[in-house]
């Protein structure tokens, strides 16, 4: 049960909102206009002297916009409540005496209003409000209710506001303001507004009863009331089995390991029965209800929804048929379930969620003969925290076992890429856990082949590109430094035994950076764990699954050893522990990547090398591949596919993706991969319920939109953190009082302290994050206050330490991390159940980022999210005005992904990489000396094989996917090739290396759109 957690979250929110309003304060030693950020109104005369943006930041009025349900005139009542503050003594800096302020009682007045159609702004109730203010001791402030008809497109829209009309300017600032202001309107029948920014849909409501002006609005019975924050609670989903009896359907890991087919048939049959009922004409008629008739667009959408369900059902049936027809695939499926069950059991999970099983079933036909739908991009789309990562991990583990059983005993099965610069350690750990369990299962069942291993392919500041014999300026890693290996420990625990005894060491004999577990009962028995974190070691051992950042694809134009990612290595070094070999270079005459090794290698035949081609490329967070990053990546995707197809005579890898949005996914997948995209699961007829999940009454997250008034964002952030930390710490100092106030039992205190004792502050930029952290250091009156930063600039070892401490906090609350200051690095892949409170500093720039960011809290327990709007920004103000719809319809409001591949600028950036990739992966393996590292060797090769400009341009056009009608791109590409061959054949050009003859240097990163730096092929 989570009732006590929900009540505690509500109590915390009441404390923070009360602090913003000042509801619990009756006296103050400072001017209250500099303290309270909610419910206050500035004097109109002063506010109107400011710009529109500044007026939003400290408004003089709040109100409600209505759409009357009947023609005018309209008669209704308006009730206004407000308080004021009076300065009792001025204080003295010389005498070091503070000011003294006292808050008044609440002034309240009810005003009868009659408004006519077309009414211009008209004042009501000035005398009544002034009298009410004077009765409670507010001496100079005045207010008025203003009503006007701001007709729009011939439809009346009544605007009712309360305005602070105080004109006395000689009084202290705090006495000129009104505080805890509330306006209520009763007796005005109204029609809802329609959120026109959303397309009409049979699944969604677009209606809003009224609109707040400089505030929120809610209905209490038949009365509309302004609110100082906008609170939206989302419901926690449950994962169920639709029409299939829950007690008869077994999706446990054990059950699907022992006898999967009957269970899978039952799941699919349940889906069929559910669909027959849910998509029937009678069901759709019930969904329409007594509302307006559906438009033709809504009917067409419903028909497409039913068709998507039917196609999905067909794929699931084909998945079962694939298992029935292929003993090899069936065995792989059972082994996968055993492995995934082993790793899931560590978290107390014994069963798959239905949608996870469904997704896997839908992909299985691609793995059997005929490879049905191989060229379709499969996108898993489910609520963040629903289990997407485990879903595609299950697929990768299954694919690894299938590769082993079909004869691929070495090489990469899948390359999984993440678009952020820094790969989350938790993401890495989840991959390591799944593959570690798979390796133990492989050993137990004597599945042939190399150990199932993971490659961490990141490089740069996180892990080494290679380990040099001696440190250099470009690579300062020193093998004599005993502390060096520890800097590159990427595991939080052992993937075999879960012990937190993982250390790193450098093995000189095998020239390898090893992770090892020192637990005495670990199945590794002290040997190196199956994990590779150095780029050169990944090339040498080609682990089963490689995870890394998207930017590493840029190496396709610079690193011949990336052939292991395309069509396999040249051979295997005869010296044990050295691994695969590649193209020979001056520093590696035998092709072995171990420094100084000259041992011969065993050649791998071309036919056998084709088996090394990866089966899958997995793209996490597909929605982040946008703008220039997406455009550049689209060309690199084409390069990777072309090289694999041309060198192995096989299909390109199947693409699996996960995304936070469905907006424009078809166009995006075709732009990026030249393939059609398909989303699983298909939407049900109701947004709240499908065969795969349904909403529960329990709270997932409580979102609170905050419109700060008259104070800085940092002030609101500091005060929010202060109140939250002080309130949670009262669980330690006065647990009985807090429990009584919150309506919870004292037995829950330790749990609540653990779940709500750490706050996250999220900034849209690193600058915002650092400003908030600096401000906390001096403005948050809580001691101790332990903070950590998690941004792209945080050193790797600090990230690792912080994640470990957050995941397993010290027993003493004072020693724990209390605040996490984070940027976009935190918004993807950080999954810690203890993080349940977040303050967002300004609405993120994209809706997808908002969804991903706020999903980092409340993953298992009720979450509390404060969205502090930068209200001076137009977008923040707009989001606040429809915040409930922004949260509830977030998936539909995600902006279409802006990405194109038909850009001359992008082609200019990527064509050099394509030319170099052709040299390394196509021409060099076919050259006489198997070596094209100098301009002279390259010139001789092209003369021998008689390569022409036309030939190379045609090959590059195919590689980059340039269409016949893209004439300007074709001309630009041809010009680049002409420059290339002109320089190559010009003996007086002085060109020594292949990159000297390019029109520009290849990109060193997919984000490298400006600066170019020298590179070396050796």
PDB file of C-alpha atoms in Angstrom, residues 816-1010:
ATOM      1  CA  UNK A 816      23.682  10.985   3.130  1.00  0.00           C
ATOM      2  CA  UNK A 817      23.420  12.985  -0.080  1.00  0.00           C
ATOM      3  CA  UNK A 818      20.590  15.446   0.491  1.00  0.00           C
ATOM      4  CA  UNK A 819      20.509  17.324  -2.823  1.00  0.00           C
ATOM      5  CA  UNK A 820      21.411  16.255  -6.366  1.00  0.00           C
ATOM      6  CA  UNK A 821      22.001  19.139  -8.771  1.00  0.00           C
ATOM      7  CA  UNK A 822      21.602  17.689 -12.251  1.00  0.00           C
ATOM      8  CA  UNK A 823      21.395  18.551 -15.934  1.00  0.00           C
ATOM      9  CA  UNK A 824      20.421  16.549 -19.026  1.00  0.00           C
ATOM     10  CA  UNK A 825      22.924  13.792 -18.216  1.00  0.00           C
ATOM     11  CA  UNK A 826      20.562  12.854 -15.356  1.00  0.00           C
ATOM     12  CA  UNK A 827      17.463  12.706 -17.529  1.00  0.00           C
ATOM     13  CA  UNK A 828      18.333   9.408 -19.240  1.00  0.00           C
ATOM     14  CA  UNK A 829      19.207   6.137 -17.591  1.00  0.00           C
ATOM     15  CA  UNK A 830      19.443   7.185 -13.918  1.00  0.00           C
ATOM     16  CA  UNK A 831      17.010   4.868 -12.154  1.00  0.00           C
ATOM     17  CA  UNK A 832      17.110   5.140  -8.375  1.00  0.00           C
ATOM     18  CA  UNK A 833      13.962   4.327  -6.439  1.00  0.00           C
ATOM     19  CA  UNK A 834      15.002   6.611  -3.551  1.00  0.00           C
ATOM     20  CA  UNK A 835      14.749   9.735  -5.698  1.00  0.00           C
ATOM     21  CA  UNK A 836      11.168  10.946  -5.439  1.00  0.00           C
ATOM     22  CA  UNK A 837      11.289  14.748  -5.194  1.00  0.00           C
ATOM     23  CA  UNK A 838      12.437  17.076  -7.954  1.00  0.00           C
ATOM     24  CA  UNK A 839      12.529  20.811  -8.559  1.00  0.00           C
ATOM     25  CA  UNK A 840      12.740  21.714 -12.246  1.00  0.00           C
ATOM     26  CA  UNK A 841      14.224  25.177 -12.866  1.00  0.00           C
ATOM     27  CA  UNK A 842      12.276  26.351 -15.880  1.00  0.00           C
ATOM     28  CA  UNK A 843      10.268  24.252 -18.307  1.00  0.00           C
ATOM     29  CA  UNK A 844      12.692  22.131 -20.380  1.00  0.00           C
ATOM     30  CA  UNK A 845      13.069  23.269 -23.968  1.00  0.00           C
ATOM     31  CA  UNK A 846      11.295  20.225 -25.393  1.00  0.00           C
ATOM     32  CA  UNK A 847       8.316  18.253 -24.152  1.00  0.00           C
ATOM     33  CA  UNK A 848      10.273  15.015 -24.582  1.00  0.00           C
ATOM     34  CA  UNK A 849      12.937  16.298 -22.189  1.00  0.00           C
ATOM     35  CA  UNK A 850      10.247  17.251 -19.679  1.00  0.00           C
ATOM     36  CA  UNK A 851       8.804  13.732 -19.834  1.00  0.00           C
ATOM     37  CA  UNK A 852      12.185  12.022 -19.569  1.00  0.00           C
ATOM     38  CA  UNK A 853      13.489  14.322 -16.842  1.00  0.00           C
ATOM     39  CA  UNK A 854      10.538  14.161 -14.487  1.00  0.00           C
ATOM     40  CA  UNK A 855      10.322  10.405 -14.969  1.00  0.00           C
ATOM     41  CA  UNK A 856      13.584  10.073 -13.016  1.00  0.00           C
ATOM     42  CA  UNK A 857      11.536  10.482  -9.816  1.00  0.00           C
ATOM     43  CA  UNK A 858       8.503   8.550  -8.671  1.00  0.00           C
ATOM     44  CA  UNK A 859       9.473   5.419 -10.563  1.00  0.00           C
ATOM     45  CA  UNK A 860       8.345   3.046  -7.803  1.00  0.00           C
ATOM     46  CA  UNK A 861       6.905   5.322  -5.121  1.00  0.00           C
ATOM     47  CA  UNK A 862       4.710   8.467  -5.361  1.00  0.00           C
ATOM     48  CA  UNK A 863       6.788  11.356  -6.673  1.00  0.00           C
ATOM     49  CA  UNK A 864       6.599  15.116  -6.154  1.00  0.00           C
ATOM     50  CA  UNK A 865       7.746  17.420  -8.971  1.00  0.00           C
ATOM     51  CA  UNK A 866       7.922  21.208  -8.678  1.00  0.00           C
ATOM     52  CA  UNK A 867       8.129  22.916 -12.055  1.00  0.00           C
ATOM     53  CA  UNK A 868       9.311  26.448 -11.327  1.00  0.00           C
ATOM     54  CA  UNK A 869       8.489  28.385 -14.477  1.00  0.00           C
ATOM     55  CA  UNK A 870      10.800  31.031 -15.849  1.00  0.00           C
ATOM     56  CA  UNK A 871       7.697  33.068 -16.300  1.00  0.00           C
ATOM     57  CA  UNK A 872       9.405  35.828 -18.241  1.00  0.00           C
ATOM     58  CA  UNK A 873       9.799  33.366 -21.123  1.00  0.00           C
ATOM     59  CA  UNK A 874       6.850  33.101 -23.482  1.00  0.00           C
ATOM     60  CA  UNK A 875       7.013  29.305 -23.647  1.00  0.00           C
ATOM     61  CA  UNK A 876       6.996  28.902 -19.871  1.00  0.00           C
ATOM     62  CA  UNK A 877       4.029  31.245 -19.570  1.00  0.00           C
ATOM     63  CA  UNK A 878       2.188  29.330 -22.281  1.00  0.00           C
ATOM     64  CA  UNK A 879       2.864  25.960 -20.642  1.00  0.00           C
ATOM     65  CA  UNK A 880       1.646  27.282 -17.295  1.00  0.00           C
ATOM     66  CA  UNK A 881      -1.643  28.398 -18.876  1.00  0.00           C
ATOM     67  CA  UNK A 882      -2.454  24.813 -19.890  1.00  0.00           C
ATOM     68  CA  UNK A 883      -0.236  22.897 -17.472  1.00  0.00           C
ATOM     69  CA  UNK A 884      -2.771  20.159 -16.780  1.00  0.00           C
ATOM     70  CA  UNK A 885      -3.061  19.354 -20.474  1.00  0.00           C
ATOM     71  CA  UNK A 886       0.721  19.643 -20.816  1.00  0.00           C
ATOM     72  CA  UNK A 887       1.165  16.872 -18.252  1.00  0.00           C
ATOM     73  CA  UNK A 888      -1.788  14.684 -19.193  1.00  0.00           C
ATOM     74  CA  UNK A 889      -1.260  14.975 -22.961  1.00  0.00           C
ATOM     75  CA  UNK A 890       2.519  15.214 -22.852  1.00  0.00           C
ATOM     76  CA  UNK A 891       3.065  12.400 -25.340  1.00  0.00           C
ATOM     77  CA  UNK A 892       0.876  14.173 -27.889  1.00  0.00           C
ATOM     78  CA  UNK A 893       2.541  17.529 -27.313  1.00  0.00           C
ATOM     79  CA  UNK A 894       6.023  16.246 -28.049  1.00  0.00           C
ATOM     80  CA  UNK A 895       7.360  18.271 -30.917  1.00  0.00           C
ATOM     81  CA  UNK A 896       7.863  16.435 -34.241  1.00  0.00           C
ATOM     82  CA  UNK A 897      11.503  15.515 -34.600  1.00  0.00           C
ATOM     83  CA  UNK A 898      13.235  18.058 -36.872  1.00  0.00           C
ATOM     84  CA  UNK A 899      15.721  16.079 -38.931  1.00  0.00           C
ATOM     85  CA  UNK A 900      16.756  15.904 -42.567  1.00  0.00           C
ATOM     86  CA  UNK A 901      19.454  14.074 -44.486  1.00  0.00           C
ATOM     87  CA  UNK A 902      19.122  16.185 -47.646  1.00  0.00           C
ATOM     88  CA  UNK A 903      21.409  18.962 -46.479  1.00  0.00           C
ATOM     89  CA  UNK A 904      24.376  20.207 -48.481  1.00  0.00           C
ATOM     90  CA  UNK A 905      26.034  21.368 -45.249  1.00  0.00           C
ATOM     91  CA  UNK A 906      25.660  17.906 -43.718  1.00  0.00           C
ATOM     92  CA  UNK A 907      27.009  16.268 -46.871  1.00  0.00           C
ATOM     93  CA  UNK A 908      30.021  18.562 -46.722  1.00  0.00           C
ATOM     94  CA  UNK A 909      30.636  17.316 -43.166  1.00  0.00           C
ATOM     95  CA  UNK A 910      30.140  13.616 -43.875  1.00  0.00           C
ATOM     96  CA  UNK A 911      31.421  13.041 -47.421  1.00  0.00           C
ATOM     97  CA  UNK A 912      35.035  13.032 -46.239  1.00  0.00           C
ATOM     98  CA  UNK A 913      34.139  10.292 -43.749  1.00  0.00           C
ATOM     99  CA  UNK A 914      32.443   8.294 -46.491  1.00  0.00           C
ATOM    100  CA  UNK A 915      35.524   8.551 -48.736  1.00  0.00           C
ATOM    101  CA  UNK A 916      37.833   7.453 -45.929  1.00  0.00           C
ATOM    102  CA  UNK A 917      35.497   4.638 -44.885  1.00  0.00           C
ATOM    103  CA  UNK A 918      35.617   3.352 -48.469  1.00  0.00           C
ATOM    104  CA  UNK A 919      39.426   3.437 -48.316  1.00  0.00           C
ATOM    105  CA  UNK A 920      39.622   1.539 -45.023  1.00  0.00           C
ATOM    106  CA  UNK A 921      36.818  -0.973 -45.471  1.00  0.00           C
ATOM    107  CA  UNK A 922      36.547  -1.505 -49.218  1.00  0.00           C
ATOM    108  CA  UNK A 923      39.727  -0.559 -51.049  1.00  0.00           C
ATOM    109  CA  UNK A 924      42.380  -1.535 -48.495  1.00  0.00           C
ATOM    110  CA  UNK A 925      41.230  -5.153 -47.975  1.00  0.00           C
ATOM    111  CA  UNK A 926      41.238  -5.555 -51.773  1.00  0.00           C
ATOM    112  CA  UNK A 927      44.598  -3.865 -52.341  1.00  0.00           C
ATOM    113  CA  UNK A 928      47.720  -5.768 -53.329  1.00  0.00           C
ATOM    114  CA  UNK A 929      49.601  -5.044 -50.105  1.00  0.00           C
ATOM    115  CA  UNK A 930      46.472  -4.898 -47.877  1.00  0.00           C
ATOM    116  CA  UNK A 931      47.714  -1.521 -46.808  1.00  0.00           C
ATOM    117  CA  UNK A 932      46.706   1.964 -48.027  1.00  0.00           C
ATOM    118  CA  UNK A 933      48.141   4.190 -45.317  1.00  0.00           C
ATOM    119  CA  UNK A 934      50.021   6.675 -47.495  1.00  0.00           C
ATOM    120  CA  UNK A 935      49.102   8.795 -50.500  1.00  0.00           C
ATOM    121  CA  UNK A 936      51.636   6.897 -52.613  1.00  0.00           C
ATOM    122  CA  UNK A 937      50.150   3.499 -51.791  1.00  0.00           C
ATOM    123  CA  UNK A 938      46.651   4.832 -52.375  1.00  0.00           C
ATOM    124  CA  UNK A 939      47.652   6.351 -55.734  1.00  0.00           C
ATOM    125  CA  UNK A 940      49.224   3.102 -56.857  1.00  0.00           C
ATOM    126  CA  UNK A 941      46.158   1.109 -55.872  1.00  0.00           C
ATOM    127  CA  UNK A 942      43.705   3.296 -57.774  1.00  0.00           C
ATOM    128  CA  UNK A 943      45.912   3.199 -60.847  1.00  0.00           C
ATOM    129  CA  UNK A 944      46.115  -0.583 -60.649  1.00  0.00           C
ATOM    130  CA  UNK A 945      42.368  -1.152 -60.336  1.00  0.00           C
ATOM    131  CA  UNK A 946      41.585   1.823 -62.598  1.00  0.00           C
ATOM    132  CA  UNK A 947      39.239   3.611 -60.223  1.00  0.00           C
ATOM    133  CA  UNK A 948      37.465   6.516 -61.948  1.00  0.00           C
ATOM    134  CA  UNK A 949      35.709   9.565 -60.577  1.00  0.00           C
ATOM    135  CA  UNK A 950      32.452   8.202 -61.967  1.00  0.00           C
ATOM    136  CA  UNK A 951      32.944   4.835 -60.264  1.00  0.00           C
ATOM    137  CA  UNK A 952      33.753   6.303 -56.870  1.00  0.00           C
ATOM    138  CA  UNK A 953      31.018   8.929 -57.044  1.00  0.00           C
ATOM    139  CA  UNK A 954      28.445   6.267 -57.880  1.00  0.00           C
ATOM    140  CA  UNK A 955      29.621   4.055 -54.997  1.00  0.00           C
ATOM    141  CA  UNK A 956      29.542   6.983 -52.555  1.00  0.00           C
ATOM    142  CA  UNK A 957      26.115   8.049 -53.789  1.00  0.00           C
ATOM    143  CA  UNK A 958      24.819   4.551 -53.003  1.00  0.00           C
ATOM    144  CA  UNK A 959      26.620   4.524 -49.681  1.00  0.00           C
ATOM    145  CA  UNK A 960      25.097   7.844 -48.545  1.00  0.00           C
ATOM    146  CA  UNK A 961      21.643   7.123 -49.922  1.00  0.00           C
ATOM    147  CA  UNK A 962      21.539  10.151 -52.238  1.00  0.00           C
ATOM    148  CA  UNK A 963      18.481   9.932 -54.487  1.00  0.00           C
ATOM    149  CA  UNK A 964      18.534  10.494 -58.231  1.00  0.00           C
ATOM    150  CA  UNK A 965      16.478  13.691 -57.884  1.00  0.00           C
ATOM    151  CA  UNK A 966      18.887  15.274 -55.360  1.00  0.00           C
ATOM    152  CA  UNK A 967      20.931  16.948 -58.048  1.00  0.00           C
ATOM    153  CA  UNK A 968      22.675  19.539 -55.860  1.00  0.00           C
ATOM    154  CA  UNK A 969      23.848  16.875 -53.418  1.00  0.00           C
ATOM    155  CA  UNK A 970      25.053  14.773 -56.336  1.00  0.00           C
ATOM    156  CA  UNK A 971      27.004  17.705 -57.747  1.00  0.00           C
ATOM    157  CA  UNK A 972      28.578  18.486 -54.363  1.00  0.00           C
ATOM    158  CA  UNK A 973      29.587  14.874 -53.869  1.00  0.00           C
ATOM    159  CA  UNK A 974      31.078  14.620 -57.334  1.00  0.00           C
ATOM    160  CA  UNK A 975      33.043  17.828 -56.751  1.00  0.00           C
ATOM    161  CA  UNK A 976      34.484  16.389 -53.516  1.00  0.00           C
ATOM    162  CA  UNK A 977      35.546  13.222 -55.362  1.00  0.00           C
ATOM    163  CA  UNK A 978      37.101  15.255 -58.195  1.00  0.00           C
ATOM    164  CA  UNK A 979      39.122  17.263 -55.657  1.00  0.00           C
ATOM    165  CA  UNK A 980      40.174  14.013 -54.010  1.00  0.00           C
ATOM    166  CA  UNK A 981      41.517  12.414 -57.193  1.00  0.00           C
ATOM    167  CA  UNK A 982      43.019  15.667 -58.457  1.00  0.00           C
ATOM    168  CA  UNK A 983      45.090  16.042 -55.289  1.00  0.00           C
ATOM    169  CA  UNK A 984      45.902  12.335 -55.247  1.00  0.00           C
ATOM    170  CA  UNK A 985      47.286  12.418 -58.783  1.00  0.00           C
ATOM    171  CA  UNK A 986      49.121  15.720 -58.290  1.00  0.00           C
ATOM    172  CA  UNK A 987      52.648  14.592 -57.399  1.00  0.00           C
ATOM    173  CA  UNK A 988      53.582  18.145 -56.541  1.00  0.00           C
ATOM    174  CA  UNK A 989      50.815  18.594 -53.982  1.00  0.00           C
ATOM    175  CA  UNK A 990      53.026  17.402 -51.121  1.00  0.00           C
ATOM    176  CA  UNK A 991      50.254  15.135 -49.864  1.00  0.00           C
ATOM    177  CA  UNK A 992      51.721  12.413 -47.654  1.00  0.00           C
ATOM    178  CA  UNK A 993      48.719  10.883 -45.917  1.00  0.00           C
ATOM    179  CA  UNK A 994      45.284  10.016 -47.300  1.00  0.00           C
ATOM    180  CA  UNK A 995      43.554  12.711 -45.240  1.00  0.00           C
ATOM    181  CA  UNK A 996      45.821  15.321 -46.836  1.00  0.00           C
ATOM    182  CA  UNK A 997      43.982  14.929 -50.130  1.00  0.00           C
ATOM    183  CA  UNK A 998      40.458  15.267 -48.723  1.00  0.00           C
ATOM    184  CA  UNK A 999      38.446  18.463 -49.148  1.00  0.00           C
ATOM    185  CA  UNK A1000      38.159  18.519 -45.338  1.00  0.00           C
ATOM    186  CA  UNK A1001      39.162  16.349 -42.392  1.00  0.00           C
ATOM    187  CA  UNK A1002      36.645  13.674 -41.331  1.00  0.00           C
ATOM    188  CA  UNK A1003      34.548  14.445 -38.279  1.00  0.00           C
ATOM    189  CA  UNK A1004      35.969  13.191 -34.998  1.00  0.00           C
ATOM    190  CA  UNK A1005      32.521  13.312 -33.397  1.00  0.00           C
ATOM    191  CA  UNK A1006      29.007  13.417 -34.770  1.00  0.00           C
ATOM    192  CA  UNK A1007      28.689  16.719 -32.955  1.00  0.00           C
ATOM    193  CA  UNK A1008      31.863  18.043 -34.584  1.00  0.00           C
ATOM    194  CA  UNK A1009      30.221  20.576 -36.876  1.00  0.00           C
ATOM    195  CA  UNK A1010      32.847  23.298 -36.627  1.00  0.00           C
TER     196      UNK A1010
END
